[in-house]
Amino acid sequence: MAVPAPQTFAYKTFVNTDGRGTSIPVDVYIPETNSQTKLTPVVWVHTGGFLQGTRKFVPPHFLRAVAKHNLALIAPDFRLCPQVSIFEVLEDVTDSIRWTLDPQARAASGFKSDRVASDKYILGGSSAGGWPALLLGLSLHGQAKRIPQPPSAIFSVYAITTVTKDLAPFFYEPQKPLSWAVDGKAIEKQPLEQEGHLAKCLDANHQLLEQSSVKIRTEAPADSSPVRAALYNFARQEGNYPSLILQDPSESSQVCTPSLVKSKAKAAGPSVLIAYGDSDPKVPHSQSQHVIEALKSIGYDDKSLHVIEEKGADHLFDMEPDKEPLVLVYLILYTSPKDGAEVVSYRGHESEAINAPVKEDSSLRGFGMTFTIGKGNEICCQAIASIVEEHLLGREVEPLFANMGETWQLMASDPQLRWIGPEKGVIHLATAAAINAIWDLYTRSRSKPLWKLIVDMSPEELVKCIPFRYITDAITPAEALKILQDASKGKADREAEMVAKGYKAYTTSAGWSGYDDAKVARLTRSALEQGFNHFKLKVGADVDDDIRRLSLMRSIVDDPKQMPAGRKEPSPGSLAGKNAGPTGCVVMVDANQVWDVQEVIDYMEKLAHLRPWFIEEPTAPDDVLGHAAIRRGIKHLGIGVATGEHAHNRMTFKQLLQADCIDVVPIDSCRLAGVNEILAVMLMAKKFGKIVCPHAGGVGLCEYVVHLSLIDYICISAENERNVLEWVDHLHEHFVYPVSINGAGCYNVPMDAQGGYSIEMLKGSTEDYSFPQGYYWKTGSARTAPPPEH
């Protein structure tokens, strides 16, 4: 869903010491629709410790919430400390709320839209921004008397809430050199010197408003940057944060949120959401806990106080980019003021499934899925509808099943729809959903899971399903038939082996970008206990950070003392060519396309001593010659290359294989156009001697790809000693036939006769989350609780 561009206005003007007037801006985000429905404004106070930051530093999930939940996001700037005190900050935030609720003031500043409601609002903020939200929203400070009405709800995210010496002694304790505790260990940083840029920011005459955006997790500014990003770290180093935000630290009691809450007679204020990470080194979570205790002491209960403790999370945990697979999303659900308001959270994956039921004949249904990472779903949905309406509606299903090769050509070769590909991009994603739905319908009609339906086909039947157009220079139908016939020998034994043991998996769950060291260590150890011996880590943001994280993972998986009791040693053949450590554990790294060709080679030189098996998606997925150069450039390091989850089609894989670019083939069940095209790629991989290790880092992909790996081993490659299949442990609870892992770190084989391709979602999940008519989108809450994090 598109994030609207902000409109910028001036909500107030203050007079400088030199007599000049300076306007303070506010950004307004409203949904880009023609609807005239009144939008509830959410006034969000930015992070930065009152020392730095701007209105532009908005968490991504807040921006997405604008269109998803029909809200108006109001993001004001305010004057910064130490040039002013927290009391002027409170004055500015108060004035931004007054402006939000005053249509005449809004119009006078140039904001003439009447879509934003003026009779209710929600108030919140992150880090230091959560402090004014609590002080003003709960009417704990005199400035609140200037606000026409209290908010419907308040949210405070990893907030600073007090600087009194009794409740916040850490703000008074110098840290020289500055260190943050991570997993019980101190990470030393270079001392920040009070000279040059830093001295300028501390000058009483320095600019009162920040002029550029703060980068996420920036520790110190570039020499030429006006950004104040070092100030909070400097304040913690010197133990002088209270004096920087309060001209007189003895006034700290006037803004001590916990004490002020306790002085209230009873809980008569708005609902409150307080969220924090329990591993926050920048703002200790005791800051939130003191407020929670105080609110409970005056009568706040589970209906009026909502607490989210994010295990293992540090500061700014909700600022991670869209690649982060699990994020905490804050959704503000408002009702009429007389009914009060509720603050709701849910844990959800950024990828969103699109289910495409194709044919309904009594109880027989087929489901297909493709996925995005949020934005663009409506485009995929429209493309699916175009394919289905043009080629499937009204057709008898048995003729489709009788020749699945012709059915694939029918779906993928529409002369007009093909024009917006061809065979790539959105139209190919949509084709995958439709094709896979037909396979799902076909296999359910035969009361077999998909893998079993295909395993039971003869080589002649199977080869008819495969689209050979454009790839016969790499593999001919005759060559494919010979591979399938050769693999027929021993097929029953391989099937029985898989049913008994399962298919070997590797885990990505321990290595996502944005995880701190403590979380990487905890999840790595947990994966060892679950039987995994292959681990993948995301890399590419910072080489020193990646070396540290990969070293941490290596130190755990290579340590015999970390191995679980009764662990079965992996076979030597399964580790061949993988740079396995002394315990038989293997690590892989994945860059998600961030580098140019030479950057990959240089980067991998620096990671080589940590012995990854391969680098996945090192550069642009279309750059075949670039991948060839990379493989040549790092071959002497003993590191392989894997790419394919964004390879558009069988032709791209053909070139990657012909040019000897890759060692591992990570096919994607939704990027390629369904089972047919995937069979073509697996046959080419067999011919070129490469192993298939499917990508499964997204919603429903694990459910899909276990079928594909079983087909590859039993029907095509006839060997899988070195193959591993990606496993990500989230969102399986939304599926009727979810996949699972056994104690040996292997996928259990899907055996449900009516499970089909395993992609049918639970009725409750589709009713809750189908956009925009789903229960969740209408009410802001799901009817079933999300599962706990592992």
Short mmCIF file of C-alpha atoms in Angstrom, two decimals, residues 520-521 524 535 547-560 581-583 585-588 609-612:
data_model
loop_
_atom_site.label_atom_id
_atom_site.label_comp_id
_atom_site.label_asym_id
_atom_site.label_seq_id
_atom_site.Cartn_x
_atom_site.Cartn_y
_atom_site.Cartn_z
CA VAL A 520 21.49 -13.82 17.20
CA ALA A 521 23.18 -15.87 19.93
CA THR A 524 21.41 -19.77 17.06
CA PHE A 535 22.60 -21.42 9.35
CA ILE A 547 32.26 -9.86 10.69
CA ARG A 548 31.22 -9.50 14.33
CA ARG A 549 27.82 -11.13 13.82
CA LEU A 550 29.18 -13.96 11.68
CA SER A 551 32.02 -14.52 14.14
CA LEU A 552 29.48 -14.73 16.94
CA MET A 553 27.44 -17.31 15.05
CA ARG A 554 30.57 -19.27 14.14
CA SER A 555 31.79 -19.23 17.75
CA ILE A 556 28.57 -20.92 18.83
CA VAL A 557 28.04 -23.46 16.04
CA ASP A 558 31.75 -24.47 15.97
CA ASP A 559 31.89 -25.05 19.72
CA PRO A 560 31.44 -28.73 20.66
CA GLY A 581 33.34 -26.26 10.98
CA PRO A 582 34.68 -28.84 13.44
CA THR A 583 31.19 -29.73 14.67
CA CYS A 585 27.95 -26.95 11.12
CA VAL A 586 27.70 -24.80 7.99
CA VAL A 587 27.07 -21.08 7.65
CA MET A 588 25.86 -19.21 4.57
CA HIS A 609 38.27 -16.30 7.12
CA LEU A 610 34.82 -17.10 8.54
CA ARG A 611 34.31 -19.74 5.83
CA PRO A 612 30.75 -19.28 4.54
#
